[in-house]
PDB file of C-alpha atoms in Angstrom:
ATOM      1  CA  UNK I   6      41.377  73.180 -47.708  1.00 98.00           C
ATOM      2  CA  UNK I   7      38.323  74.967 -48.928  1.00 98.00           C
ATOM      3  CA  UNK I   8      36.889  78.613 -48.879  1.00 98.00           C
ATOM      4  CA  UNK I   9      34.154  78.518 -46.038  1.00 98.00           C
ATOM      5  CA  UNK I  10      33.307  82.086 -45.795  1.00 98.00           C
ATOM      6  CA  UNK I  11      33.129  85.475 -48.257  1.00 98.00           C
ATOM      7  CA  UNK I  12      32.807  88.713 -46.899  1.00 98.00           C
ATOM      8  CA  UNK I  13      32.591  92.070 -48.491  1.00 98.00           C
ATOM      9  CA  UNK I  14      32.784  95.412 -46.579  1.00 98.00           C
ATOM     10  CA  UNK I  15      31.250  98.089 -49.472  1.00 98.00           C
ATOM     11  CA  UNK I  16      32.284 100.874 -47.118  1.00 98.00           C
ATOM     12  CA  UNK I  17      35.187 100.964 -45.083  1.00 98.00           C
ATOM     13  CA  UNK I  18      35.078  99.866 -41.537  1.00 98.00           C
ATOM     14  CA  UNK I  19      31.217  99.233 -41.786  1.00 98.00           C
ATOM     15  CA  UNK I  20      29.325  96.330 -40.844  1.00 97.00           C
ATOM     16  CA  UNK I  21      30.438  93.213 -43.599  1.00 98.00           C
ATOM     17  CA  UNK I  22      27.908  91.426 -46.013  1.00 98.00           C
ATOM     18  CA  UNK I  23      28.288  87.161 -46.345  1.00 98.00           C
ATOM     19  CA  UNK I  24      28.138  85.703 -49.181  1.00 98.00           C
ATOM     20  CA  UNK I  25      28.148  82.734 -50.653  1.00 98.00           C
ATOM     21  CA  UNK I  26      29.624  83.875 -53.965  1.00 98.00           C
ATOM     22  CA  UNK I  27      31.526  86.566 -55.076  1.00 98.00           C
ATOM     23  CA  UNK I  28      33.070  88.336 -58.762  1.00 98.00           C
ATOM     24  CA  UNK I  29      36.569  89.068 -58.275  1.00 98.00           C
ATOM     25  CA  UNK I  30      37.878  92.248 -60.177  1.00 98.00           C
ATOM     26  CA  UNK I  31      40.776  93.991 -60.801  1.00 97.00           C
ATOM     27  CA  UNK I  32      41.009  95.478 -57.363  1.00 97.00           C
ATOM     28  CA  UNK I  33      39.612  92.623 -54.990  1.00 98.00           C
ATOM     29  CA  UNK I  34      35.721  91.721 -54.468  1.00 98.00           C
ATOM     30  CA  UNK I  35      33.203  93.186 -56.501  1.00 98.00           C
ATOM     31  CA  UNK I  36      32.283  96.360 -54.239  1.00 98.00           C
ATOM     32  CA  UNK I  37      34.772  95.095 -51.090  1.00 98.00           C
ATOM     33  CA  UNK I  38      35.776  98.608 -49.689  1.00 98.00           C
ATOM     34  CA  UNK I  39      34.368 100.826 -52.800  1.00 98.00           C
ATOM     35  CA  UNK I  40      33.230 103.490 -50.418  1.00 98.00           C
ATOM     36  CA  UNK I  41      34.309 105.296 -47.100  1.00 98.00           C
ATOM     37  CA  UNK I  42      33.965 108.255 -45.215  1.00 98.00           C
ATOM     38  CA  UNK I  43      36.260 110.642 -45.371  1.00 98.00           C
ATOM     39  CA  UNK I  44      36.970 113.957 -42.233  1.00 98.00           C
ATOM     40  CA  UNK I  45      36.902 117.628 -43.720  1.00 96.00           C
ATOM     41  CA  UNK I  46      40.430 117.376 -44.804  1.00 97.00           C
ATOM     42  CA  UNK I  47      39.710 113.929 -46.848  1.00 98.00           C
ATOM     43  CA  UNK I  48      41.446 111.792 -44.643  1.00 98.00           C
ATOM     44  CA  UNK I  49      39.723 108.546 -44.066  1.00 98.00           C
ATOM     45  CA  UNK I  50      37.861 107.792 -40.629  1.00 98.00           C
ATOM     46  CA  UNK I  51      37.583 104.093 -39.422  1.00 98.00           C
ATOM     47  CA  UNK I  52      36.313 102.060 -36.399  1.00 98.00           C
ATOM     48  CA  UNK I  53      39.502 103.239 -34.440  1.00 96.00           C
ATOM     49  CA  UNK I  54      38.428 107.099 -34.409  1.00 96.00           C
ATOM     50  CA  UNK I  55      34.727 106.172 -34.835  1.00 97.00           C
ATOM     51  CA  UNK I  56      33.432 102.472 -33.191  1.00 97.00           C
ATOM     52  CA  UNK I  57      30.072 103.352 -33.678  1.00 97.00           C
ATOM     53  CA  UNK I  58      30.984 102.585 -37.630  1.00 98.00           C
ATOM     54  CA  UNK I  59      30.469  98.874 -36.966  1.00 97.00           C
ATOM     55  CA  UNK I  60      26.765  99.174 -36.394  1.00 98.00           C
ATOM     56  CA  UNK I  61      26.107 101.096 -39.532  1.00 98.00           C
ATOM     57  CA  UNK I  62      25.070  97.889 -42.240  1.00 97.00           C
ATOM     58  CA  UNK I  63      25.176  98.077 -45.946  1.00 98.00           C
ATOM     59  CA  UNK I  64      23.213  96.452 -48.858  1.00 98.00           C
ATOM     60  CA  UNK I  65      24.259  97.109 -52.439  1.00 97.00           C
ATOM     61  CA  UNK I  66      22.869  95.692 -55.402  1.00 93.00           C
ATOM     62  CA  UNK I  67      23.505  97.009 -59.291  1.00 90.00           C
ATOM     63  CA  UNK I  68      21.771 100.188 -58.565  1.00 95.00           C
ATOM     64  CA  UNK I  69      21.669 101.378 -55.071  1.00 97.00           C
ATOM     65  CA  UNK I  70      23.652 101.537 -52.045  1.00 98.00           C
ATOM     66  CA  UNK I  71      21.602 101.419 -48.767  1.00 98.00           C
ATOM     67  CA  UNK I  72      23.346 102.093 -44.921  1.00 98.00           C
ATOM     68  CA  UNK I  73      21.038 101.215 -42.139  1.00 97.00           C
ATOM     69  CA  UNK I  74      21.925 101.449 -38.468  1.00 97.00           C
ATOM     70  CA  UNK I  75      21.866  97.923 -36.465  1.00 94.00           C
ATOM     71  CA  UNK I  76      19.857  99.781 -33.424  1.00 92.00           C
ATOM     72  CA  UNK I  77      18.871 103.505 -33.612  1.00 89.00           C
ATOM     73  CA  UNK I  78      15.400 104.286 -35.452  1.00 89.00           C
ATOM     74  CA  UNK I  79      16.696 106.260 -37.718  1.00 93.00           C
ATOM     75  CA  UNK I  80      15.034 106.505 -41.727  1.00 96.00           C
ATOM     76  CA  UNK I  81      18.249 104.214 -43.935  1.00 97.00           C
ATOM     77  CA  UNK I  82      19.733 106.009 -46.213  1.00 98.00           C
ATOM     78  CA  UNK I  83      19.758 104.763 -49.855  1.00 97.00           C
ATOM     79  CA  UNK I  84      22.111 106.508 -52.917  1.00 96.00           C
ATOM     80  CA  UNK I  85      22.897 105.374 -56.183  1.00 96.00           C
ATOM     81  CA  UNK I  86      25.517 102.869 -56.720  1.00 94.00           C
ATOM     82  CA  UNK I  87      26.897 105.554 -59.228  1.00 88.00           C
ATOM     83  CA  UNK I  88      27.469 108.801 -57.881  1.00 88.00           C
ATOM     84  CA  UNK I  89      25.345 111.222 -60.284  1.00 81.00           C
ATOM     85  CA  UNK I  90      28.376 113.794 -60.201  1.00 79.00           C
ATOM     86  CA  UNK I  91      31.723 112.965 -61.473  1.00 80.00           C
ATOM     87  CA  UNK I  92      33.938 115.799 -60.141  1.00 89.00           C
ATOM     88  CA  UNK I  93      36.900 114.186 -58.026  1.00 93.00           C
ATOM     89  CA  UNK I  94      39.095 114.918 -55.152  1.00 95.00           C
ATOM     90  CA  UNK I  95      42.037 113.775 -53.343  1.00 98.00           C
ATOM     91  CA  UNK I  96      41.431 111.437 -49.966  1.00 98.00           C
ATOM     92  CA  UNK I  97      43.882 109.747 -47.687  1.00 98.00           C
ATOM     93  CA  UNK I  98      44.359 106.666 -46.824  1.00 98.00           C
ATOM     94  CA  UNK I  99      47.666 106.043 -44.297  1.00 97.00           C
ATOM     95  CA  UNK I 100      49.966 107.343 -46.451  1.00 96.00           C
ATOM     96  CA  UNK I 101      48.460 106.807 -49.867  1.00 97.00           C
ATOM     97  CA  UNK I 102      46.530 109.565 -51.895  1.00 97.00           C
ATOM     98  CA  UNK I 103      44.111 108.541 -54.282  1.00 97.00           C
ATOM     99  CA  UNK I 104      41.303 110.557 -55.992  1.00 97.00           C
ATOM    100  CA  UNK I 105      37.405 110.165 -55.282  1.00 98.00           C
ATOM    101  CA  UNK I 106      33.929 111.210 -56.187  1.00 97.00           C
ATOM    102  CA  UNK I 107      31.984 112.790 -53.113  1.00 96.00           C
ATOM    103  CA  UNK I 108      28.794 111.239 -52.988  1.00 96.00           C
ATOM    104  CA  UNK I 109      27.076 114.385 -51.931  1.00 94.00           C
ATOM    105  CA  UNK I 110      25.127 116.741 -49.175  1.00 95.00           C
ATOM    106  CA  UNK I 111      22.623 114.043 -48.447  1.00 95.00           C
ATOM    107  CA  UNK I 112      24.657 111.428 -47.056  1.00 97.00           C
ATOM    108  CA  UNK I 113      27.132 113.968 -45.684  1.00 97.00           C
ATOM    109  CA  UNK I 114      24.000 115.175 -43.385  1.00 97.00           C
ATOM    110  CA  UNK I 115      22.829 111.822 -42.473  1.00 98.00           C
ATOM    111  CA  UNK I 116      26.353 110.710 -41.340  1.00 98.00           C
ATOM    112  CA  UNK I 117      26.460 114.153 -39.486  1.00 97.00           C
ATOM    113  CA  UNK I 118      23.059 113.479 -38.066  1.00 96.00           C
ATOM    114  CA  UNK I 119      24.042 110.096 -36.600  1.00 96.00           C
ATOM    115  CA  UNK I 120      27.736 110.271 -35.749  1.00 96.00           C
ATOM    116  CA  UNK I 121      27.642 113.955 -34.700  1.00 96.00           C
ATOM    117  CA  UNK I 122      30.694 113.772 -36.737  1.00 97.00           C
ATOM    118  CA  UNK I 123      31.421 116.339 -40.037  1.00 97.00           C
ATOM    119  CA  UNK I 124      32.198 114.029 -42.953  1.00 98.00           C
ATOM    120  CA  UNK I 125      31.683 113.046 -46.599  1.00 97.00           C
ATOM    121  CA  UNK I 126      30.639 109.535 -48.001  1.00 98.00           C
ATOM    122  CA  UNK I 127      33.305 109.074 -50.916  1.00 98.00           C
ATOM    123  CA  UNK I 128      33.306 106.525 -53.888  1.00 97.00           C
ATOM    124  CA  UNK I 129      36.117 105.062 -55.861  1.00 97.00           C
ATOM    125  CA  UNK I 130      35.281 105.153 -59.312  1.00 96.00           C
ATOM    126  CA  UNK I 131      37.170 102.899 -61.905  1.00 95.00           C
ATOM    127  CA  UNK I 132      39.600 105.623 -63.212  1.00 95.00           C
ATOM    128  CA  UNK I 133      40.899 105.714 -59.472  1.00 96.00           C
ATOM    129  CA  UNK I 134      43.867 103.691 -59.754  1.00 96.00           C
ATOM    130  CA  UNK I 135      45.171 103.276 -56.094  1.00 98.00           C
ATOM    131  CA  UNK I 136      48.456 101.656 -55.978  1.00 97.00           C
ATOM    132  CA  UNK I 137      49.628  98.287 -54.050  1.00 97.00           C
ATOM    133  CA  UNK I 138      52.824  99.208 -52.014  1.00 96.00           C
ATOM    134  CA  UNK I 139      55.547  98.355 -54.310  1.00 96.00           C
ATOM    135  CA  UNK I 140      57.790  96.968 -51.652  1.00 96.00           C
ATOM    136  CA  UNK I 141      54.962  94.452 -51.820  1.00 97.00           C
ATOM    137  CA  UNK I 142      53.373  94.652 -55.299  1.00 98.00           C
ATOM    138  CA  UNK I 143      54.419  91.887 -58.052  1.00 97.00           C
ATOM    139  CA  UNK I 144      52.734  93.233 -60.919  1.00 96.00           C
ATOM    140  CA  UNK I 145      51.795  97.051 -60.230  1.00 96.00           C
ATOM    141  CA  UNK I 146      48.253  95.542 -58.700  1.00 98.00           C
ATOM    142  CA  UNK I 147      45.581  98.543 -57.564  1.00 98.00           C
ATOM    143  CA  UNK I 148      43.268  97.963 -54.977  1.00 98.00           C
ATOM    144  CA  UNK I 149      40.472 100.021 -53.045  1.00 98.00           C
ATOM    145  CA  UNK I 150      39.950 101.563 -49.823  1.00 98.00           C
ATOM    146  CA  UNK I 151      41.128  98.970 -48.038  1.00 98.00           C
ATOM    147  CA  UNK I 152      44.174  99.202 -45.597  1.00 97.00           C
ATOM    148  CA  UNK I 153      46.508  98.253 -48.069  1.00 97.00           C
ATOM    149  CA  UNK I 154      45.913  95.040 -50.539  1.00 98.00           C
ATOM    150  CA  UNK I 155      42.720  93.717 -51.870  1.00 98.00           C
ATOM    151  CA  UNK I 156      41.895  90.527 -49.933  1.00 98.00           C
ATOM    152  CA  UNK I 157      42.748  89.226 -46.596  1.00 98.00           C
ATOM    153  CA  UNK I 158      42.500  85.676 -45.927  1.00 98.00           C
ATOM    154  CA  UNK I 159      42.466  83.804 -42.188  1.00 98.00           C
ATOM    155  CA  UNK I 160      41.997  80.341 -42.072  1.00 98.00           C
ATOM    156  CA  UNK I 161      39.165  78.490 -39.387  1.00 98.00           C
ATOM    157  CA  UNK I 162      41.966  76.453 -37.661  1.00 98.00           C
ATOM    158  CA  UNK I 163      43.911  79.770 -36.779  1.00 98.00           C
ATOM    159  CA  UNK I 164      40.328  81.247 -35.487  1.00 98.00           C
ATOM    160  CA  UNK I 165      39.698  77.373 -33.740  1.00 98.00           C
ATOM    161  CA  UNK I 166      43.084  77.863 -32.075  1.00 98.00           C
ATOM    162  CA  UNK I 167      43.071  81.193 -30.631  1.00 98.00           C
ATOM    163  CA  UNK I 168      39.547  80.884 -29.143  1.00 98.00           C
ATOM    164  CA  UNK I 169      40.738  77.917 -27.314  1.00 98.00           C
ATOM    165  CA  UNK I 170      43.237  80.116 -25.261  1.00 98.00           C
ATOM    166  CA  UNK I 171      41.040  83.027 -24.575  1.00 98.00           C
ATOM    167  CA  UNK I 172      38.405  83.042 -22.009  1.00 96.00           C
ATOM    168  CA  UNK I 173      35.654  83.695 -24.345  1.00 97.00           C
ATOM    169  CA  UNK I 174      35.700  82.954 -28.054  1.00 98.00           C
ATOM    170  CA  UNK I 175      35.352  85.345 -30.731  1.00 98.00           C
ATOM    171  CA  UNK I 176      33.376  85.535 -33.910  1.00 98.00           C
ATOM    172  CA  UNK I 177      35.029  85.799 -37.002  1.00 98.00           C
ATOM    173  CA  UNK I 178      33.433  89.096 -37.755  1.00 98.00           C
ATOM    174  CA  UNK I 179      36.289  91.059 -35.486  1.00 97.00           C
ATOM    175  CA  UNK I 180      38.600  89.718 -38.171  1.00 98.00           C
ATOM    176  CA  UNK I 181      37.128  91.320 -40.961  1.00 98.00           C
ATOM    177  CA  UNK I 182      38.681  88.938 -43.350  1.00 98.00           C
ATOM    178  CA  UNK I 183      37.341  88.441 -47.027  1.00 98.00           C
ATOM    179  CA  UNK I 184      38.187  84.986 -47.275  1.00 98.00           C
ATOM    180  CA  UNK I 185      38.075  82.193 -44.478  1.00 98.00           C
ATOM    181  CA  UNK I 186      38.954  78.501 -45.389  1.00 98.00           C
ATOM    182  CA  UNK I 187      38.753  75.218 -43.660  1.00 98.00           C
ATOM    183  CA  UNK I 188      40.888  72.452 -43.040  1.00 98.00           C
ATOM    184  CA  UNK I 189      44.990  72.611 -42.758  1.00 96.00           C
ATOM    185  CA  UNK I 190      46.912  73.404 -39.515  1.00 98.00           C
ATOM    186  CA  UNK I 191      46.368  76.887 -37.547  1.00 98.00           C
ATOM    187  CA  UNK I 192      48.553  79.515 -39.110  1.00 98.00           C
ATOM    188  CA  UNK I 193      48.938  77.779 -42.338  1.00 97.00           C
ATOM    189  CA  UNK I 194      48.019  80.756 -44.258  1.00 98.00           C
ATOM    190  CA  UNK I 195      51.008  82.744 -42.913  1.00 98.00           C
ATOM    191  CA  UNK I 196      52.324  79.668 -45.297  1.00 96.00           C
ATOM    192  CA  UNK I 197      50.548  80.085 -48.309  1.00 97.00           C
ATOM    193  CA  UNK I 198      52.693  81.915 -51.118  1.00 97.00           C
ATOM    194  CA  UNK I 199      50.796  80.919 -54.063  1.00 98.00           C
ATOM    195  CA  UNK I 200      47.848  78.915 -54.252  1.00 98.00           C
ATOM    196  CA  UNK I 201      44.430  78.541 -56.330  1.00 98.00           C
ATOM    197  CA  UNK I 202      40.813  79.095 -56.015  1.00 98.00           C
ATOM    198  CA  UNK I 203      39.454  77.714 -59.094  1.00 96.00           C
ATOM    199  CA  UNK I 204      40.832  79.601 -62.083  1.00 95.00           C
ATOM    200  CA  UNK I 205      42.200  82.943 -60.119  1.00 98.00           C
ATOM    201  CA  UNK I 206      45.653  82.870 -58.785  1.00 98.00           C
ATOM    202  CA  UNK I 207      46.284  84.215 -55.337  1.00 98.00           C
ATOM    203  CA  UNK I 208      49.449  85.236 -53.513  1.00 98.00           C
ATOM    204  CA  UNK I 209      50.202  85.966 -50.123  1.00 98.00           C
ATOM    205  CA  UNK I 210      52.682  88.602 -49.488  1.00 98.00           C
ATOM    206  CA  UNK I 211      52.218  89.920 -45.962  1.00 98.00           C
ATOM    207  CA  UNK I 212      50.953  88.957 -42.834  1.00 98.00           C
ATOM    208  CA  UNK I 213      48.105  91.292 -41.597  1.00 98.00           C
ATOM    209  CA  UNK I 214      48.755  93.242 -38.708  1.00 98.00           C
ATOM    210  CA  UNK I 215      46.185  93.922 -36.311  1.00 98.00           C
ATOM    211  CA  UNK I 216      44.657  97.089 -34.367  1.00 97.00           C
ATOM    212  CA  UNK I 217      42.423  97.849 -31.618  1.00 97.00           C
ATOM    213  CA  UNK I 218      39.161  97.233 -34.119  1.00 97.00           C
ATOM    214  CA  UNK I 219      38.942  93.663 -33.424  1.00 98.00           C
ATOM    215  CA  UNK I 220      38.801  94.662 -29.762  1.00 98.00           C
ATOM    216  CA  UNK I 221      35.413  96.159 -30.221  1.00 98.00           C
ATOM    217  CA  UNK I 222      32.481  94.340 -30.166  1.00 97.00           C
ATOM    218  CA  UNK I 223      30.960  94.305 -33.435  1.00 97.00           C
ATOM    219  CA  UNK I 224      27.192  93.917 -32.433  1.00 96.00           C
ATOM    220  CA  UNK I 225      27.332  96.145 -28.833  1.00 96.00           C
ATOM    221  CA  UNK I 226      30.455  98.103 -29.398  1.00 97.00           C
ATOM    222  CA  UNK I 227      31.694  96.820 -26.060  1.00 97.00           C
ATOM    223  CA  UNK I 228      35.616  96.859 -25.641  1.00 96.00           C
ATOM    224  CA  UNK I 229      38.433  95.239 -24.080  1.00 95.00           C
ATOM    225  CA  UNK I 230      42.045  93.712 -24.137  1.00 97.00           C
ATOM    226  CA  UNK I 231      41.160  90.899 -26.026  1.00 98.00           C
ATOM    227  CA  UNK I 232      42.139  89.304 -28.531  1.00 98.00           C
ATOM    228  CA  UNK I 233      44.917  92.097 -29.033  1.00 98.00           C
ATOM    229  CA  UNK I 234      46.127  90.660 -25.498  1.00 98.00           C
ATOM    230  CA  UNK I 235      46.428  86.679 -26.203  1.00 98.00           C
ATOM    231  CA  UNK I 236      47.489  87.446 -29.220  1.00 98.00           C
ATOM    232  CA  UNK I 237      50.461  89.903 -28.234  1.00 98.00           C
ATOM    233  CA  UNK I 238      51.655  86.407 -26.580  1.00 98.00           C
ATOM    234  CA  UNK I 239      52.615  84.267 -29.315  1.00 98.00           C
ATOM    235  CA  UNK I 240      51.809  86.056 -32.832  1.00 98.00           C
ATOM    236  CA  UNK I 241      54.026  89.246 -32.057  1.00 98.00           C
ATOM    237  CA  UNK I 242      57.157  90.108 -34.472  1.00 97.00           C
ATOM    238  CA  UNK I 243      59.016  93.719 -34.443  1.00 95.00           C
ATOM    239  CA  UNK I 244      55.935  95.372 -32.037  1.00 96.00           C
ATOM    240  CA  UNK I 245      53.826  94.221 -34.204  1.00 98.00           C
ATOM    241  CA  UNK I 246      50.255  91.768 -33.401  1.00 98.00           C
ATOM    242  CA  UNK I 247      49.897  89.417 -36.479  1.00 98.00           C
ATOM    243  CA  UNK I 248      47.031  87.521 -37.476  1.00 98.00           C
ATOM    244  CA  UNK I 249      45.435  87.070 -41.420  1.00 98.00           C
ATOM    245  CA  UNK I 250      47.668  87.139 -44.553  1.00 98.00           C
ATOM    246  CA  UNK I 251      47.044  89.718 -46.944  1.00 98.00           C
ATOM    247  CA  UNK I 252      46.494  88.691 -50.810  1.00 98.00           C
ATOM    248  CA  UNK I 253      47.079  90.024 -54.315  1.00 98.00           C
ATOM    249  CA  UNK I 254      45.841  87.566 -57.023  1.00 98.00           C
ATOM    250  CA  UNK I 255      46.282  87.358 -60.873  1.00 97.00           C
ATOM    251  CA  UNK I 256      42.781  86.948 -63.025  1.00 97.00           C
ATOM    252  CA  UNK I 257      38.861  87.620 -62.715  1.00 97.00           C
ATOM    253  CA  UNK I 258      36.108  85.851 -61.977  1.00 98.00           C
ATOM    254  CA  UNK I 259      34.074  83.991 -59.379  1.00 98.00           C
ATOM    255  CA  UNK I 260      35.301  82.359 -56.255  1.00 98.00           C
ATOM    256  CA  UNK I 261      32.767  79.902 -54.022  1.00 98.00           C
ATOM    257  CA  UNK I 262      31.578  78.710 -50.550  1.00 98.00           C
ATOM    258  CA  UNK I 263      33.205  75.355 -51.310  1.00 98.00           C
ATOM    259  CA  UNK I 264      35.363  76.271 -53.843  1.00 98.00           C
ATOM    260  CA  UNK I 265      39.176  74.343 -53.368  1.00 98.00           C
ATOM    261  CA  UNK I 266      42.382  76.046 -52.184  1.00 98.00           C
ATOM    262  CA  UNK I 267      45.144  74.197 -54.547  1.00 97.00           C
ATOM    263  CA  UNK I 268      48.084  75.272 -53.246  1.00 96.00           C
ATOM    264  CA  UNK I 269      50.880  75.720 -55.376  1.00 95.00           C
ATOM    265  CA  UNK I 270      53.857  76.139 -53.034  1.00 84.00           C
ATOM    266  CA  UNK I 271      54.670  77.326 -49.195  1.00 77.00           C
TER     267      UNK I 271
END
């Protein structure tokens, strides 16, 4: 089995950036899910309140964030990858509260200005220790503003297999994963309890369960039943639609397009 795809999401529920390599840190991919936008009330605002997030594509480098949209002619908006002020404040995320730096009026107008929606652009500095649930956690591991752990893995075959029993195949990008890999059976990473990627150690401790984003469209917003439907058939447990196993891993450094999955057990 080997890692075929790396995706980051620098804000949360925007359009994803591949890669061919990536720095893990402490909390998941270097800038995976490091910003978000946040309602009034700091609560955090996703592609299931807000579709039109998926058109909205990011660039980051070591200096500056930049959020275009995929269609309208509107001017991107670029901000520093390092919010100039420093003051924090509580946000939401389900059920966990975490503290973040707003990012300011400019992006809070250009979000209003597109979306027609009153919101703030939030970062997660590194102070911002946001906390794995412990019923899942095996080493008090932090992550971002992501939906609960800091990676989410699906492998091709899984993909390969539920395409062939829908009426039109999907792209992987309704999956939002962080990590695909090829080769093994479908499912296999519902399997995977400890395995390798070079020198990091990852874990999988619970299966992701899915929502009505990855039945929208990612490039027209268009919606529909699937693959929430097909997949309701034969990957349901306790109400829930499962597909993707979430990660926590153990060291830092790189992981590659190409890069082996040594597994160490089921």
């Amino acid at each position: 089995m080997l890692v075929s795809e790396i995706y980051i999401y620098p804000v949360k529920s925007f359009g994803g950036i591949s890669l061919q390599s990536a720095a893990v840190t402490d909390r998941g991919l270097q800038y995976d899910r490091r910003w978000m936008l946040v309602d009034e009330s700091g609560r955090f605002l996703t592609q299931r309140e807000l579709p039109a997030l998926a058109l909205l594509q990011v660039a980051v480098n070591d200096h500056y964030l930049t959020i275009q949209h995929k269609q309208a002619t509107v001017p991107p908006l670029t901000i520093p990858i390092k919010p100039e002020q420093v003051e924090m404040h509580p946000v939401t995320i389900w059920t966990d509260r975490c503290e973040a730096i707003n990012t300011g009026k400019e992006a809070a107008t250009w979000f209003f200005e597109l979306l027609g929606v009153r919101c703030n652009l939030v970062y997660m500095p590194e102070q911002s220790m946001r906390r794995v649930d412990p019923i899942y956690a095996l080493n008090n591991e932090i992550t971002n503003f992501s939906d609960g752990y800091p990676f989410m893995m699906i492998g091709q075959a899984s993909l390969d297999d539920l395409n062939k029993r829908l009426p039109v195949p999907l792209p992987t990008n309704r999956f939002r994963p962080n990590i695909v890999f090829s080769g093994g059976q479908p499912y296999q990473e519902d399997e995977l309890k400890s395995f390798k990627i070079g020198t990091i150690s990852f874990f999988g401790v619970k299966r992701c369960g899915r929502c009505v984003i990855i039945t929208i469209d990612q490039e027209n917003l268009s919606r529909g039943k699937e693959p929430l439907k097909t997949l309701a058939g034969y990957r349901t447990e306790d109400n829930t639609v499962f597909f993707g196993q979430n990660l926590l891993h153990r060291g830092e450094g790189r992981i590659s397009v190409g890069d082996r999955l040594e597994v160490i057990y089921n």
